[in-house]
Structures are given as structure tokens and as C-alpha cells.
Amino acid sequence: AIYKPEEYEGSAAKIGSSEHGFSLMSQQNLSDFIRRLVVKRFESSFGAFEKSIRSFKRITEQVEGFLGKSDTYVLDRKLVEKIYELDEEEIEKEINDWIESLDEHDEKKKLRKNKVYKVNNFKRKKDFFEAIRSDILLFEEILEELEDLKLTENDPKAITLAEKVKGILNKTPEGEEPQRKVIIFSEYIATVEHLEKKLEREFGNSVFVVKKPLGKKKLEELNANFDATYKEPANDFNILLCSDRMSEGFNFNRAGIVINYDIPWNPVRVIQRVGRINRISKKVFDKLYIANFFPTEKGAMYVRSREIASQKMFLIHKVLGEDSKIFNADEIPTASNLYTKVQRNPEDAEVLNFYNNMLVKYEKLKEEHPQLIAGLNKFPKKLKTCKVHENNELFVFIKKDRLYAYRIPLDENGTFKAKLVDFEDVEPDICCLEKAEKPLPLSEEFWKAYDEFIKEELNKKQLAKLTAQEHKAYNVLKFIKSWEGHRDADVLSDSLKAFITALLVDIQEYGSLATQTLKRIAGLKKIAGAKLSEENKDKLIRELESMKTELGGNSYIQKRKQKLE
């Protein structure tokens, strides 16, 4: 609740305004980000999770205490605006800085940097305070459960890690190869600290732990044990446990395996981790191994967005080769699917979706005709061309925020009716990648039809119209939104209501939704229009939540706006 004051302010003057909508969505994005951060910590280790819960409990209590003595509440603008630029450690620092700044008395500074709320004027003041108290009680309940189950002491993931590492260290080396050493990477210092005692209990003094920058002596000790090029090698340590601060600039080629205890969704970091043992300077082992702890399927639902799936796809492409068709760009794999796909033959991958097909065609064009790509910025703004086609048709494409595609069949009399269509429906008609085609001259018939289109269609502000598929989806969403207000106001959460609003904005202004997604939205009418049984409620919520996860949560529309800017 402390990240979403706009939801509780609810002043009549603001509701419905673009500023209110933007603030509401931005703060919802921040709230979603914080939740994903906590779930990622849970997936990393119970130790990191417990530390995060204690931290957020302390922060929420501080806000509650502050509000008990002050009417003014300030939400740091950096928190809201920079969550996509900063990494998780930086976000936590920003949160702590924000908490410390709440007691600042410089009102001008607050107004200049942040959004200031007068809590006594909140329309839902009581709800705001109750929600904050509810969050604190939830944190306490989670901490009690962690204690009762003794999950930080008896962590099944850490126990599995120790067993696997024992198997690696006890394995007889192949041929003349030395004993393999092991590197264990985690995103989080808190997870490194959580594992440190457990591994030292199992492996004694053979574990080298890096939690902070190393001094000269420790650095020499590290290199002596893990760098095959070091002049005075040592053999005191077999296991290196570290965070990503050790993922670049080091040679650890005496280790034959990297264990990713958690997987950061920044592909560069994963590649850097693997690079520590895959060193050109001196080959030690014929085969190098990478072992991954994948997130649980339930956890993956919360921490994986559309962008994350895409990043993962490109990561696998980099590791296995650009021709390995592992992930569909629109796919959000479960943890088990992710594992299966990494293991299977890339040639068995499913058919590429439209977006990915276009990307493949573009890459092919770039490779085979680089001069065409290089000359794109020299093309005139209003480009016209003509090619051989089995039907007599005119296609007009207009880029204005979104892409508009018109199909205009021409009859013998030269009359026509323009129809707004999905680009993917007409792409096969205009594509000429398979063979070199010379353009045909533009005929008098072309110019007549084109001029008529500009005069008749564009002057009617046709750009405001939606495709048939968009119309259907838009109407279903509007129906659900209006139906929600009078049939059963508690069916949809605030988050899902915000998501529906985001979908409506997308359809009206950006047109970024794939045809398949639009069809899926239109299909919701069967559920929403039916008798509102408990089963239908659950179906509707499940389908909307699934769609929201796949598109990247409420934040996807905000990212669309940022890309356009």
C-alpha cells in the first residue's frame, strides 16, 4: 500500500484526468516490481527472502510511524520513474533513501523532487491506514511461518546443492585432467551469506567466499587457487561461492563447472558467469559444465514478464548459436518447459510466430542486401511502389504512433472501398523477399485510386478507426468494465481493472496487441456474458491474470509509451 497512495487519495478533481491515470499506473508498476523482487528473493534462497521480508516490514512500519505524526506523505519520484533502469540492489538503496528523507523538513525540496500527498484529504484515508497495517501483519505472519518450518536452517535447495557438489568433487578426474573445482554464483549477497555457513559445515575450509571487494592478499589467494595462468598455484580451496561482482574480469579456468544458484534475467550476466571458466588463455578441461537451479513454476509466474522471456530467448541464442530456435518470442515458458527446451533438439522447436518471422526476414534481408538496409534512411517519407499480384488491389500503410494497414480492392470501374486490416493479414501480399522483383510503373489507375483514398478516407479521420478484430476486443473489454460496476463489484482486483484500462488504451492508441491476443480477448465474452457463477468468475480471473502475466503486467503499456517516445 505504501507504494500506491494515488489509489487511496481519490480526489474528485483528479479522477479521470490523464495525470491521475499516469500516476495510478506508474505506482501500480512500482508495487508489481517490489512484489516480483520479493518473489525473486524467495526463489533465490530462504535466507535472502527472510532478509527482504524483515527489511520491507521495517520500511512499512517506519511509514506507518511517520504518518502517525505527519499529514504530509511523499513518494520519491525516482522510485516510480526509474524501476526499469536500476537493478534490484539499487532499488533497495533508493527505497532506504526515500524512507530516510521522509523526515526532511525542506518542503520546497520535497515539492521539487517528489509527489507530495496530504493524507488527511484522502478520500480513502481509513483504507490506506488499514492496508498499511495489513501489510505489516502479513510480513509478521510470513516470518512466523519461516520460523515454524525452520526453512532457513533446513533449506532443501541448499541441501541439494551440497549433495551435488559432493558428487562433483568426489568424481575421479578424466585422463590427465586435474580435479574439477566448482563456482557457485548468486545474484544476491544475502544468498551468499545464507549458503556460506551451510557449505562450510559440509566442506570445511575448502570454500572461498566473496561477499565484498577483496584486498590484495585475498585476491592473490583467490587467483592462486582458481586461475590456471597464475605463476604460484595453490590448492587450498575447491569451491568458490560468490555474487555477480566476480562475474567479470577474472580467470577461474581451474573450475570445470559453474552452478547458477539463481538465474538473473539479464543475459549479459549469465554469459559473463560462464566466461569465468571458458577462458581462451589456457584450456584445462575438454568439457565445461553449467548447472542451473530453475525457479518453481509458481514463482516463475510472478517474476517473468514478456521482456524477460525475450531476453531469455536471446540468451539461449547466444549460448547455443543464432540458428537455434529455442523460444517463441511471445512464449512465457514454465520452469519445467524451460528445462525441457534447453535439453531438446533446437530443430524440434515450434513454428515461429508472426513477430519472430518478421525478425528472421529482416535479418535475412540485412545479410543478403546490406545496401538496402543502409539506404533506408534515404527513402522518401511517402514511398510508393508497384509489383505483380494476382488481384488488382491497392495497399496503403500509415505509421502514426501505431501502424495502419488498408486493403483497397479495385474493380473494373475503378470504384473501391478501403478496409482497415491487420498488417499480418496483408504481409504475404506485399512481401517480395523470395525472388528479385523489379517495380512496375505506377499506372493512371493507381494514381486515381490513391488520390481518391487520400481525399475521401483520410479526410474522414479514418485513422481513428479500429480493425474488426480490435473492435471486437475493445467492445468485450468495455462490456467487462461496465458489467463489473453493477453486477458484482468485487470480482476483479484493482490490479486487473488497471490492466483492462491499459488494454483499452493500447487498442485505441497504439495497436501493439497481436491478432492472436485480440482474438483471445474477444473470446472472453463467452465467459463474461454468461451467468456469473463462481466457476465463470474463476475462469475470467484466471484468463485475465494469465494474459496480464504474458504481456508483462500493467507496465507493458507504459513501456510501449516509452519506446514510442
C-alpha angles and dihedrals in degrees: 000000000000090000094052109053091143089068091060101036094070100168111180092229092059103039110103093018120123090237091056092046092049093048092046093051094042092051091046088053090052091049091049090048092052090049092050089048091055092046090050089053089050090052091049098051142321088241093058090043093052091049091051093048091051090048095050091044089054091047093049091047090051091052090048090050092047092050089051090066104028137053092203120086122184126196111199109241092215090062091055099040105036105044091110095049101045125068121235097266090052091048090055090051090050090051092051092047089050092052091050091049093056090085093053113122097202100108094179091055091049093050092048096050105029150027111265122206129194101218095196087064094053112124088213098035094139092050090050093055092043091050091051091050089047091054091052092050090049091052089050091050092051092049091050091051092049088052095046093049092041089221096158090055098038101036109170092202092054091045090053090049092053092049093050093047090050089054091051095048093045093050115109111246117250116249111317094339117126124241111289117246121208132230118200116195128194131175092224135065087208090060091048089053090046092053097040098080093039094053094042088052090054101036105025117209095347092092118094109200124197116192101145140016111304127237121231095266094049091046091054090048091051094049092046090057103039109021113084091199094058112118097221106039122195133192105208097116132047099174130054114196113188149139126245091279084086095048096096138042098023136104111220098160093138084074114081098191138047117202115201101206087185129008119235112213092224100097092204091065093053091049090049091051092053089046091065091074099027096074123161092203096075129003114216105164132036091217129035123198134212119195120192132198103210121207120255115267092246093049091047090059090064104037100041121082131175090266091050092053090050092049090050090051092053091045092056089045089056093047099042101029135274093270094059105107098203106143134035107227092234096044123111102195123203116235092261092049089050090055093045093050094050089053100046134081109277090221088067091063117125126260113290118252123241096266093051092045089056090049091052091049091049092050090049091051091048091052098044100035108026091159089063093054092044090053097049094098089056094058116112116256094242104044121184129186141160133216139174112278134168092233129051100241142142121217122197122190122191126185112203109144087310130034117258119198123192126191112201115184111204120213128200092270092054094244118136147170119218116225124196108227141172113273093230090060093059101033093093089055095056101034117108103168097116095067137014108262127186116218118253120230115268107254130217087251090058094053092046092052093043094050090047091052093051092047100042106028107033093043087060089059091247089170089079091064125097130220117259091257092049090049091055093048092045093051093049092051092048089049092052091047095051093039090053091060098058110018104051118345095191100057098090126048120230087253092057091046089054089048092053089050089051091051091051091050090049094051093047100042113017112021092207097140116108118241090247091055091049090052090049091052091048088053090062088077090079090060100036093044094051126087106293099246121162088256092055092046090053092046093052094047092046093051094047092046090049091050091046091053093048094050092047102260126277089319095072093084091049090053089049089056092048091052091052091050 
